[in-house]
Amino acid sequence: MSDSETSRFVHPLSRQVPMKPIEEIYWLRFYGCLAVFSFHLLDRLNQHHDNVYLDLLRIPTVVGTPTFIFMSTFLFSMRYASRIPDGFLSRRIVYVLVPYVAYGLIYSVGNSVGRKMEGGDSQLVNNLVEYLLFAGWHGYFLLIAVQFYFLYWLFVRFELERALPPGPWLIVGSLISAGYWCLGYWLAWEPPGYLSWIVPLGWIYVFFLALLLARHYPRLGQVKALRTLSHPGWLGACLVLLVVLTLPDWLEYSSKEPWVVPLFVIYILVMMRYLHGRPATPWVKKVNEYSFGIYLAHPLFFSLVDVANGWWDLGPLPYTLLMILIGLAGSVGLNMAANRFELGGLLFGKRLVIH
C-alpha cells in the first residue's frame, strides 16, 4: 500500500490534486504499531514477573489493535468517499489474507515443532486448524479488517449513512461493543481460537468513529461534542481511573475489554485534534514503513529470545532488552528482505512507501 493511498486524500467529489499528507495518521500508525509490540512484550514479561507495575504499563498498549482498525476505515472514507474504485474489495482481501495464511502456517508449524522438542505430541493438524480456521494467533486482526472492508463497501454501495448516521451510531455502536464484551464475560463464552474476538460487534464503535471523524476532518474542533470530548483532561481522567482500578487488581488487560471502548474514543479524538498538522519525524515515518511487518513478525523473534532464556536464564533486564532489540531488528530485517521481491512483500507484509 503506497503512501498516496494511506496518508493522502483527494477531495471526495472531484479529481483535484492530492492535498497534503494527513500527518496524524503517521503518528497513529507509529503508536499503534509500538503499542501492539509493547503489549506482547509486557505479556511475555508478565509470565516471568507478574506485578502491578507491568499491569500499569499495559494500560496504554490496549489501544493498538483498534487503532489499526480505525485507520483503515478513516483513510478509505477520506480517499474514496462515495466513489469506491473497481476491485477495491478484491485487492484489500488479498492484501490481508495472504499474509494471514503465510504467518498462520509459520506460527502453527513453529508451535508444533516446539511441542515436539519438549517431548510431546506435535499436534500439527490441530494447530493448523486452530491458527488458520479459528484465528488462534495475533493475526486475528486481519480477519477483522476483511470484515470492515466489506462493511465499508456495503455502507457506500447502498448509501447506508442515511439510515445509520455516524454521530448517533457512534453512541449506539459503543454501547453494542461494550455490551458484547460484557456479555462474553457473563456467559464465559470460550469458542475455539479467537473466534469471539473477530465478531464485528465488538469493534463496530471503531467503524462509526472513523466515519464520523472523516466527515468532519479537519475541522474537528468546530464540532461542539467532538471539541469537548477531545480535551486532554478527559483522557487524563480516564487514565487516573484505570490506575485506581488497577491497584486492587480489578482489571483485565486487552483491547477486548468494555473499558477500552470509552478510552479509545477519547484517545483518538485527542490524537486527531492535537496532532493535526504536526509533521511526523523521520523516525516516526521509518516505523511507519515497516509497521505491517513489525505487527506480523515480532512474536517470531520473541520466541527466539525465549529459547535463549531457557538455555541461559537471562535476568529481567537483559531479557527485556533482547526482546526489544531482536523483536524490532528481526521484524524489520525480515520485512526488508521479503520486500525485495513482490511475492515476498505480499506473503510477509508490504512495506509502505513513505515520502
mmCIF file of C-alpha atoms in Angstrom:
data_model
loop_
_atom_site.group_PDB
_atom_site.id
_atom_site.type_symbol
_atom_site.label_atom_id
_atom_site.label_comp_id
_atom_site.label_asym_id
_atom_site.label_seq_id
_atom_site.Cartn_x
_atom_site.Cartn_y
_atom_site.Cartn_z
ATOM 1 C CA MET A 1 0.000 0.000 0.000
ATOM 2 C CA SER A 2 1.595 3.226 -1.123
ATOM 3 C CA ASP A 3 1.950 6.454 0.789
ATOM 4 C CA SER A 4 -0.526 8.120 -1.548
ATOM 5 C CA GLU A 5 -3.102 5.526 -0.544
ATOM 6 C CA THR A 6 -2.511 5.610 3.173
ATOM 7 C CA SER A 7 -1.679 9.161 4.141
ATOM 8 C CA ARG A 8 -3.056 11.481 1.467
ATOM 9 C CA PHE A 9 -6.567 12.202 0.363
ATOM 10 C CA VAL A 10 -8.369 13.836 -2.526
ATOM 11 C CA HIS A 11 -11.494 15.895 -2.473
ATOM 12 C CA PRO A 12 -14.348 13.368 -2.365
ATOM 13 C CA LEU A 13 -16.342 14.980 -5.172
ATOM 14 C CA SER A 14 -13.631 15.921 -7.617
ATOM 15 C CA ARG A 15 -10.302 14.961 -9.118
ATOM 16 C CA GLN A 16 -8.259 17.716 -7.603
ATOM 17 C CA VAL A 17 -4.554 17.402 -6.883
ATOM 18 C CA PRO A 18 -3.968 15.378 -3.715
ATOM 19 C CA MET A 19 -3.818 17.516 -0.609
ATOM 20 C CA LYS A 20 -1.030 17.457 1.924
ATOM 21 C CA PRO A 21 -0.391 14.263 3.910
ATOM 22 C CA ILE A 22 -2.578 13.528 6.922
ATOM 23 C CA GLU A 23 0.208 13.742 9.484
ATOM 24 C CA GLU A 24 -1.987 12.378 12.261
ATOM 25 C CA ILE A 25 -2.074 9.003 10.518
ATOM 26 C CA TYR A 26 1.713 8.714 10.631
ATOM 27 C CA TRP A 27 1.602 9.319 14.384
ATOM 28 C CA LEU A 28 -1.313 6.937 14.916
ATOM 29 C CA ARG A 29 0.319 4.154 12.918
ATOM 30 C CA PHE A 30 3.576 4.708 14.806
ATOM 31 C CA TYR A 31 1.862 4.493 18.183
ATOM 32 C CA GLY A 32 -0.431 1.640 17.174
ATOM 33 C CA CYS A 33 2.478 -0.466 15.935
ATOM 34 C CA LEU A 34 4.569 0.080 19.056
ATOM 35 C CA ALA A 35 1.521 -0.414 21.289
ATOM 36 C CA VAL A 36 0.893 -3.890 19.851
ATOM 37 C CA PHE A 37 4.613 -4.686 20.079
ATOM 38 C CA SER A 38 4.731 -3.463 23.694
ATOM 39 C CA PHE A 39 1.547 -5.297 24.667
ATOM 40 C CA HIS A 40 3.014 -8.633 23.595
ATOM 41 C CA LEU A 41 6.361 -7.772 25.174
ATOM 42 C CA LEU A 42 4.704 -6.974 28.506
ATOM 43 C CA ASP A 43 2.624 -10.135 28.233
ATOM 44 C CA ARG A 44 5.846 -12.181 27.962
ATOM 45 C CA LEU A 45 7.389 -10.310 30.885
ATOM 46 C CA ASN A 46 4.230 -10.840 32.921
ATOM 47 C CA GLN A 47 4.678 -14.604 32.603
ATOM 48 C CA HIS A 48 8.005 -14.292 34.452
ATOM 49 C CA HIS A 49 7.427 -11.265 36.678
ATOM 50 C CA ASP A 50 3.755 -10.697 37.469
ATOM 51 C CA ASN A 51 3.361 -7.373 39.285
ATOM 52 C CA VAL A 52 1.228 -4.242 39.360
ATOM 53 C CA TYR A 53 3.853 -2.137 37.567
ATOM 54 C CA LEU A 54 3.601 -4.285 34.448
ATOM 55 C CA ASP A 55 -0.184 -4.038 34.666
ATOM 56 C CA LEU A 56 0.042 -0.247 34.733
ATOM 57 C CA LEU A 57 2.325 -0.266 31.705
ATOM 58 C CA ARG A 58 -0.165 -2.383 29.783
ATOM 59 C CA ILE A 59 -2.965 0.192 30.039
ATOM 60 C CA PRO A 60 -1.716 2.477 27.212
ATOM 61 C CA THR A 61 -0.963 -0.505 24.962
ATOM 62 C CA VAL A 62 -4.540 -1.798 24.680
ATOM 63 C CA VAL A 63 -5.425 0.774 22.005
ATOM 64 C CA GLY A 64 -3.024 -0.752 19.461
ATOM 65 C CA THR A 65 -5.386 -3.142 17.664
ATOM 66 C CA PRO A 66 -8.394 -0.768 17.433
ATOM 67 C CA THR A 67 -6.027 1.914 16.115
ATOM 68 C CA PHE A 68 -5.266 -0.213 13.052
ATOM 69 C CA ILE A 69 -8.977 -0.858 12.510
ATOM 70 C CA PHE A 70 -9.727 2.855 12.822
ATOM 71 C CA MET A 71 -7.066 3.933 10.346
ATOM 72 C CA SER A 72 -8.315 1.733 7.509
ATOM 73 C CA THR A 73 -11.908 2.982 7.650
ATOM 74 C CA PHE A 74 -10.862 6.592 8.187
ATOM 75 C CA LEU A 75 -8.472 6.592 5.235
ATOM 76 C CA PHE A 76 -10.945 4.891 2.916
ATOM 77 C CA SER A 77 -13.568 7.464 3.868
ATOM 78 C CA MET A 78 -11.166 10.318 3.218
ATOM 79 C CA ARG A 79 -9.893 8.997 -0.082
ATOM 80 C CA TYR A 80 -12.922 7.414 -1.708
ATOM 81 C CA ALA A 81 -15.965 8.984 -0.023
ATOM 82 C CA SER A 82 -18.896 7.802 -2.169
ATOM 83 C CA ARG A 83 -16.805 6.595 -5.126
ATOM 84 C CA ILE A 84 -15.168 3.270 -4.325
ATOM 85 C CA PRO A 85 -12.997 2.125 -7.251
ATOM 86 C CA ASP A 86 -13.439 -1.154 -9.060
ATOM 87 C CA GLY A 87 -11.542 -4.011 -7.468
ATOM 88 C CA PHE A 88 -11.475 -2.349 -4.056
ATOM 89 C CA LEU A 89 -12.598 -5.455 -2.159
ATOM 90 C CA SER A 90 -10.513 -7.989 -4.065
ATOM 91 C CA ARG A 91 -7.276 -6.015 -3.675
ATOM 92 C CA ARG A 92 -7.790 -5.413 0.030
ATOM 93 C CA ILE A 93 -8.767 -9.002 0.777
ATOM 94 C CA VAL A 94 -5.687 -10.359 -0.996
ATOM 95 C CA TYR A 95 -3.510 -7.810 0.801
ATOM 96 C CA VAL A 96 -4.515 -9.114 4.254
ATOM 97 C CA LEU A 97 -5.496 -12.750 3.721
ATOM 98 C CA VAL A 98 -2.282 -13.861 2.003
ATOM 99 C CA PRO A 99 -0.063 -12.838 4.970
ATOM 100 C CA TYR A 100 -2.729 -14.212 7.323
ATOM 101 C CA VAL A 101 -2.281 -17.658 5.760
ATOM 102 C CA ALA A 102 1.514 -17.331 5.438
ATOM 103 C CA TYR A 103 2.117 -16.331 9.038
ATOM 104 C CA GLY A 104 -0.596 -18.655 10.303
ATOM 105 C CA LEU A 105 1.320 -21.538 8.771
ATOM 106 C CA ILE A 106 4.604 -20.313 10.245
ATOM 107 C CA TYR A 107 3.245 -19.876 13.759
ATOM 108 C CA SER A 108 1.278 -23.123 13.760
ATOM 109 C CA VAL A 109 4.215 -25.180 12.486
ATOM 110 C CA GLY A 110 6.541 -23.411 14.921
ATOM 111 C CA ASN A 111 4.231 -24.262 17.803
ATOM 112 C CA SER A 112 4.172 -27.902 16.707
ATOM 113 C CA VAL A 113 7.966 -28.040 16.466
ATOM 114 C CA GLY A 114 8.230 -26.571 19.964
ATOM 115 C CA ARG A 115 5.889 -29.202 21.360
ATOM 116 C CA LYS A 116 7.895 -31.933 19.674
ATOM 117 C CA MET A 117 11.196 -30.598 21.031
ATOM 118 C CA GLU A 118 9.713 -30.672 24.537
ATOM 119 C CA GLY A 119 8.934 -34.370 24.097
ATOM 120 C CA GLY A 120 5.203 -34.052 23.484
ATOM 121 C CA ASP A 121 2.874 -34.656 20.571
ATOM 122 C CA SER A 122 3.345 -32.051 17.839
ATOM 123 C CA GLN A 123 -0.439 -31.790 17.229
ATOM 124 C CA LEU A 124 0.293 -30.289 13.811
ATOM 125 C CA VAL A 125 -3.199 -30.806 12.389
ATOM 126 C CA ASN A 126 -4.850 -29.366 15.490
ATOM 127 C CA ASN A 127 -2.512 -26.375 15.374
ATOM 128 C CA LEU A 128 -3.238 -25.726 11.711
ATOM 129 C CA VAL A 129 -6.963 -25.744 12.411
ATOM 130 C CA GLU A 130 -6.512 -23.555 15.496
ATOM 131 C CA TYR A 131 -4.344 -20.947 13.782
ATOM 132 C CA LEU A 132 -5.874 -20.805 10.317
ATOM 133 C CA LEU A 133 -9.529 -21.709 10.796
ATOM 134 C CA PHE A 134 -10.141 -20.411 14.317
ATOM 135 C CA ALA A 135 -7.828 -17.365 14.067
ATOM 136 C CA GLY A 136 -5.906 -18.504 17.144
ATOM 137 C CA TRP A 137 -2.979 -16.104 16.801
ATOM 138 C CA HIS A 138 -2.442 -12.361 16.959
ATOM 139 C CA GLY A 139 -3.200 -12.028 13.233
ATOM 140 C CA TYR A 140 -6.910 -12.311 14.077
ATOM 141 C CA PHE A 141 -6.891 -8.573 13.436
ATOM 142 C CA LEU A 142 -6.566 -9.292 9.709
ATOM 143 C CA LEU A 143 -9.921 -11.091 9.690
ATOM 144 C CA ILE A 144 -11.499 -8.103 11.426
ATOM 145 C CA ALA A 145 -10.010 -5.905 8.715
ATOM 146 C CA VAL A 146 -11.541 -8.031 5.953
ATOM 147 C CA GLN A 147 -14.977 -7.721 7.547
ATOM 148 C CA PHE A 148 -14.604 -3.958 7.868
ATOM 149 C CA TYR A 149 -13.531 -3.618 4.225
ATOM 150 C CA PHE A 150 -16.731 -5.398 3.246
ATOM 151 C CA LEU A 151 -18.793 -3.344 5.707
ATOM 152 C CA TYR A 152 -17.374 -0.111 4.308
ATOM 153 C CA TRP A 153 -18.146 -1.284 0.760
ATOM 154 C CA LEU A 154 -21.746 -2.034 1.787
ATOM 155 C CA PHE A 155 -22.038 1.291 3.599
ATOM 156 C CA VAL A 156 -21.051 3.227 0.480
ATOM 157 C CA ARG A 157 -22.648 0.959 -2.131
ATOM 158 C CA PHE A 158 -26.096 1.136 -0.512
ATOM 159 C CA GLU A 159 -25.777 4.653 0.956
ATOM 160 C CA LEU A 160 -26.361 3.354 4.469
ATOM 161 C CA GLU A 161 -25.299 6.627 6.064
ATOM 162 C CA ARG A 162 -28.844 7.882 5.544
ATOM 163 C CA ALA A 163 -30.172 5.197 7.884
ATOM 164 C CA LEU A 164 -27.059 4.919 10.076
ATOM 165 C CA PRO A 165 -25.656 8.425 10.611
ATOM 166 C CA PRO A 166 -22.196 8.122 12.225
ATOM 167 C CA GLY A 167 -22.823 10.576 15.074
ATOM 168 C CA PRO A 168 -25.763 8.840 16.779
ATOM 169 C CA TRP A 169 -24.446 5.447 15.753
ATOM 170 C CA LEU A 170 -21.117 6.062 17.429
ATOM 171 C CA ILE A 171 -23.073 6.135 20.696
ATOM 172 C CA VAL A 172 -25.147 3.086 19.739
ATOM 173 C CA GLY A 173 -22.075 1.256 18.459
ATOM 174 C CA SER A 174 -20.154 1.993 21.658
ATOM 175 C CA LEU A 175 -22.981 0.505 23.727
ATOM 176 C CA ILE A 176 -23.147 -2.534 21.424
ATOM 177 C CA SER A 177 -19.395 -3.151 21.580
ATOM 178 C CA ALA A 178 -19.096 -2.661 25.343
ATOM 179 C CA GLY A 179 -22.180 -4.828 25.828
ATOM 180 C CA TYR A 180 -20.747 -7.545 23.618
ATOM 181 C CA TRP A 181 -17.542 -7.796 25.667
ATOM 182 C CA CYS A 182 -19.547 -7.726 28.906
ATOM 183 C CA LEU A 183 -21.824 -10.471 27.613
ATOM 184 C CA GLY A 184 -18.794 -12.593 26.791
ATOM 185 C CA TYR A 185 -17.658 -12.356 30.413
ATOM 186 C CA TRP A 186 -21.121 -13.063 31.768
ATOM 187 C CA LEU A 187 -21.628 -16.138 29.594
ATOM 188 C CA ALA A 188 -17.992 -17.240 29.982
ATOM 189 C CA TRP A 189 -18.049 -17.835 26.229
ATOM 190 C CA GLU A 190 -14.849 -19.531 25.095
ATOM 191 C CA PRO A 191 -15.136 -20.736 21.495
ATOM 192 C CA PRO A 192 -12.089 -22.234 19.745
ATOM 193 C CA GLY A 193 -9.193 -19.911 18.990
ATOM 194 C CA TYR A 194 -10.058 -16.237 18.934
ATOM 195 C CA LEU A 195 -13.419 -16.615 17.215
ATOM 196 C CA SER A 196 -15.154 -14.444 19.804
ATOM 197 C CA TRP A 197 -12.629 -11.684 19.105
ATOM 198 C CA ILE A 198 -13.270 -11.424 15.369
ATOM 199 C CA VAL A 199 -17.020 -10.862 15.664
ATOM 200 C CA PRO A 200 -17.502 -7.299 14.322
ATOM 201 C CA LEU A 201 -19.972 -6.395 17.084
ATOM 202 C CA GLY A 202 -17.026 -5.923 19.430
ATOM 203 C CA TRP A 203 -15.447 -3.348 17.121
ATOM 204 C CA ILE A 204 -18.390 -1.616 15.475
ATOM 205 C CA TYR A 205 -17.833 1.549 17.517
ATOM 206 C CA VAL A 206 -14.443 1.992 15.827
ATOM 207 C CA PHE A 207 -16.115 1.901 12.405
ATOM 208 C CA PHE A 208 -18.574 4.687 13.212
ATOM 209 C CA LEU A 209 -15.897 6.746 14.963
ATOM 210 C CA ALA A 210 -13.790 6.636 11.796
ATOM 211 C CA LEU A 211 -16.729 7.633 9.583
ATOM 212 C CA LEU A 212 -17.654 10.500 11.899
ATOM 213 C CA LEU A 213 -14.147 11.956 12.043
ATOM 214 C CA ALA A 214 -13.681 11.592 8.281
ATOM 215 C CA ARG A 215 -16.885 13.561 7.737
ATOM 216 C CA HIS A 216 -15.707 16.477 9.891
ATOM 217 C CA TYR A 217 -11.981 16.354 9.139
ATOM 218 C CA PRO A 218 -10.020 18.601 9.534
ATOM 219 C CA ARG A 219 -12.461 20.857 11.423
ATOM 220 C CA LEU A 220 -12.967 18.565 14.407
ATOM 221 C CA GLY A 221 -12.574 21.438 16.845
ATOM 222 C CA GLN A 222 -15.573 23.199 15.318
ATOM 223 C CA VAL A 223 -17.970 20.418 16.322
ATOM 224 C CA LYS A 224 -19.003 21.083 19.918
ATOM 225 C CA ALA A 225 -19.312 17.468 21.072
ATOM 226 C CA LEU A 226 -16.013 16.455 19.440
ATOM 227 C CA ARG A 227 -14.260 19.536 20.799
ATOM 228 C CA THR A 228 -15.478 18.780 24.325
ATOM 229 C CA LEU A 229 -14.526 15.102 24.306
ATOM 230 C CA SER A 230 -11.141 15.803 22.731
ATOM 231 C CA HIS A 231 -9.997 17.837 25.727
ATOM 232 C CA PRO A 232 -6.901 16.116 27.201
ATOM 233 C CA GLY A 233 -8.479 16.355 30.635
ATOM 234 C CA TRP A 234 -10.930 13.596 29.726
ATOM 235 C CA LEU A 235 -8.088 11.321 28.655
ATOM 236 C CA GLY A 236 -6.194 12.128 31.840
ATOM 237 C CA ALA A 237 -9.273 11.380 33.953
ATOM 238 C CA CYS A 238 -9.727 8.002 32.199
ATOM 239 C CA LEU A 239 -6.120 7.044 32.853
ATOM 240 C CA VAL A 240 -6.304 8.076 36.513
ATOM 241 C CA LEU A 241 -9.454 5.982 36.981
ATOM 242 C CA LEU A 242 -7.808 2.993 35.296
ATOM 243 C CA VAL A 243 -4.767 3.323 37.532
ATOM 244 C CA VAL A 244 -7.008 3.380 40.619
ATOM 245 C CA LEU A 245 -8.817 0.246 39.403
ATOM 246 C CA THR A 246 -5.521 -1.479 38.616
ATOM 247 C CA LEU A 247 -4.093 -1.174 42.117
ATOM 248 C CA PRO A 248 -6.624 -3.617 43.685
ATOM 249 C CA ASP A 249 -6.263 -5.861 40.590
ATOM 250 C CA TRP A 250 -9.797 -5.256 39.324
ATOM 251 C CA LEU A 251 -8.983 -5.026 35.610
ATOM 252 C CA GLU A 252 -8.103 -7.394 32.804
ATOM 253 C CA TYR A 253 -5.831 -6.019 30.093
ATOM 254 C CA SER A 254 -6.517 -6.403 26.386
ATOM 255 C CA SER A 255 -8.219 -4.482 23.598
ATOM 256 C CA LYS A 256 -11.275 -6.722 24.157
ATOM 257 C CA GLU A 257 -12.407 -5.114 27.422
ATOM 258 C CA PRO A 258 -15.523 -2.945 27.932
ATOM 259 C CA TRP A 259 -13.460 -0.134 29.469
ATOM 260 C CA VAL A 260 -11.350 0.151 26.313
ATOM 261 C CA VAL A 261 -14.345 1.498 24.357
ATOM 262 C CA PRO A 262 -14.558 4.959 26.022
ATOM 263 C CA LEU A 263 -10.776 5.089 26.434
ATOM 264 C CA PHE A 264 -10.187 4.510 22.732
ATOM 265 C CA VAL A 265 -12.803 7.023 21.592
ATOM 266 C CA ILE A 266 -11.319 9.769 23.736
ATOM 267 C CA TYR A 267 -7.745 8.792 22.836
ATOM 268 C CA ILE A 268 -8.469 9.041 19.093
ATOM 269 C CA LEU A 269 -10.255 12.371 19.475
ATOM 270 C CA VAL A 270 -7.331 13.844 21.407
ATOM 271 C CA MET A 271 -4.747 12.484 18.956
ATOM 272 C CA MET A 272 -6.632 13.636 15.853
ATOM 273 C CA ARG A 273 -7.180 17.122 17.236
ATOM 274 C CA TYR A 274 -3.815 17.926 18.773
ATOM 275 C CA LEU A 275 -1.570 16.160 16.262
ATOM 276 C CA HIS A 276 -3.268 17.786 13.291
ATOM 277 C CA GLY A 277 -0.673 19.277 11.002
ATOM 278 C CA ARG A 278 2.265 18.314 13.222
ATOM 279 C CA PRO A 279 4.906 16.904 10.856
ATOM 280 C CA ALA A 280 5.941 13.335 11.576
ATOM 281 C CA THR A 281 9.616 12.914 12.431
ATOM 282 C CA PRO A 282 11.923 10.741 10.270
ATOM 283 C CA TRP A 283 11.898 8.059 12.993
ATOM 284 C CA VAL A 284 8.083 8.026 13.056
ATOM 285 C CA LYS A 285 7.985 7.642 9.273
ATOM 286 C CA LYS A 286 10.586 4.876 9.351
ATOM 287 C CA VAL A 287 8.478 2.854 11.799
ATOM 288 C CA ASN A 288 5.504 3.506 9.508
ATOM 289 C CA GLU A 289 7.364 1.915 6.605
ATOM 290 C CA TYR A 290 7.826 -1.377 8.432
ATOM 291 C CA SER A 291 4.741 -1.252 10.658
ATOM 292 C CA PHE A 292 2.874 -4.097 8.948
ATOM 293 C CA GLY A 293 5.926 -6.344 9.071
ATOM 294 C CA ILE A 294 6.599 -5.498 12.719
ATOM 295 C CA TYR A 295 2.993 -6.223 13.615
ATOM 296 C CA LEU A 296 3.028 -9.621 11.943
ATOM 297 C CA ALA A 297 6.518 -10.908 12.720
ATOM 298 C CA HIS A 298 7.623 -9.716 16.165
ATOM 299 C CA PRO A 299 6.356 -12.782 18.149
ATOM 300 C CA LEU A 300 8.582 -14.966 15.942
ATOM 301 C CA PHE A 301 11.651 -13.183 17.253
ATOM 302 C CA PHE A 302 10.297 -13.017 20.793
ATOM 303 C CA SER A 303 10.234 -16.812 20.670
ATOM 304 C CA LEU A 304 13.929 -16.892 19.768
ATOM 305 C CA VAL A 305 14.712 -14.859 22.875
ATOM 306 C CA ASP A 306 12.565 -17.216 24.943
ATOM 307 C CA VAL A 307 14.628 -20.142 23.651
ATOM 308 C CA ALA A 308 17.835 -18.335 24.628
ATOM 309 C CA ASN A 309 16.344 -17.531 28.025
ATOM 310 C CA GLY A 310 15.632 -21.228 28.539
ATOM 311 C CA TRP A 311 19.277 -22.026 27.878
ATOM 312 C CA TRP A 312 20.992 -19.253 29.813
ATOM 313 C CA ASP A 313 18.364 -17.969 32.274
ATOM 314 C CA LEU A 314 18.703 -14.316 31.357
ATOM 315 C CA GLY A 315 17.919 -11.775 34.040
ATOM 316 C CA PRO A 316 14.904 -9.419 33.722
ATOM 317 C CA LEU A 317 16.854 -6.504 32.200
ATOM 318 C CA PRO A 318 18.853 -8.481 29.580
ATOM 319 C CA TYR A 319 15.719 -10.442 28.719
ATOM 320 C CA THR A 320 13.714 -7.245 28.163
ATOM 321 C CA LEU A 321 16.435 -5.517 26.156
ATOM 322 C CA LEU A 322 16.947 -8.567 23.955
ATOM 323 C CA MET A 323 13.199 -8.824 23.378
ATOM 324 C CA ILE A 324 13.094 -5.213 22.185
ATOM 325 C CA LEU A 325 16.274 -5.409 20.099
ATOM 326 C CA ILE A 326 15.680 -8.796 18.479
ATOM 327 C CA GLY A 327 11.945 -8.220 18.108
ATOM 328 C CA LEU A 328 12.339 -4.937 16.231
ATOM 329 C CA ALA A 329 15.538 -5.692 14.306
ATOM 330 C CA GLY A 330 14.366 -9.142 13.286
ATOM 331 C CA SER A 331 10.944 -7.940 12.131
ATOM 332 C CA VAL A 332 12.400 -5.042 10.153
ATOM 333 C CA GLY A 333 15.132 -7.217 8.660
ATOM 334 C CA LEU A 334 12.649 -9.877 7.573
ATOM 335 C CA ASN A 335 10.383 -7.241 6.036
ATOM 336 C CA MET A 336 13.273 -5.631 4.165
ATOM 337 C CA ALA A 337 14.408 -8.977 2.771
ATOM 338 C CA ALA A 338 10.893 -10.075 1.831
ATOM 339 C CA ASN A 339 10.075 -6.837 0.033
ATOM 340 C CA ARG A 340 12.980 -7.231 -2.351
ATOM 341 C CA PHE A 341 10.509 -9.388 -4.281
ATOM 342 C CA GLU A 342 6.875 -8.616 -4.985
ATOM 343 C CA LEU A 343 5.698 -12.039 -3.842
ATOM 344 C CA GLY A 344 7.766 -11.748 -0.656
ATOM 345 C CA GLY A 345 6.084 -8.488 0.249
ATOM 346 C CA LEU A 346 2.679 -9.983 -0.385
ATOM 347 C CA LEU A 347 3.448 -13.009 1.807
ATOM 348 C CA PHE A 348 5.214 -11.291 4.701
ATOM 349 C CA GLY A 349 3.669 -7.821 4.737
ATOM 350 C CA LYS A 350 4.018 -4.972 2.278
ATOM 351 C CA ARG A 351 6.485 -2.260 3.138
ATOM 352 C CA LEU A 352 4.772 1.112 2.986
ATOM 353 C CA VAL A 353 6.256 3.777 0.737
ATOM 354 C CA ILE A 354 6.580 6.900 2.872
ATOM 355 C CA HIS A 355 7.784 10.224 1.412
#
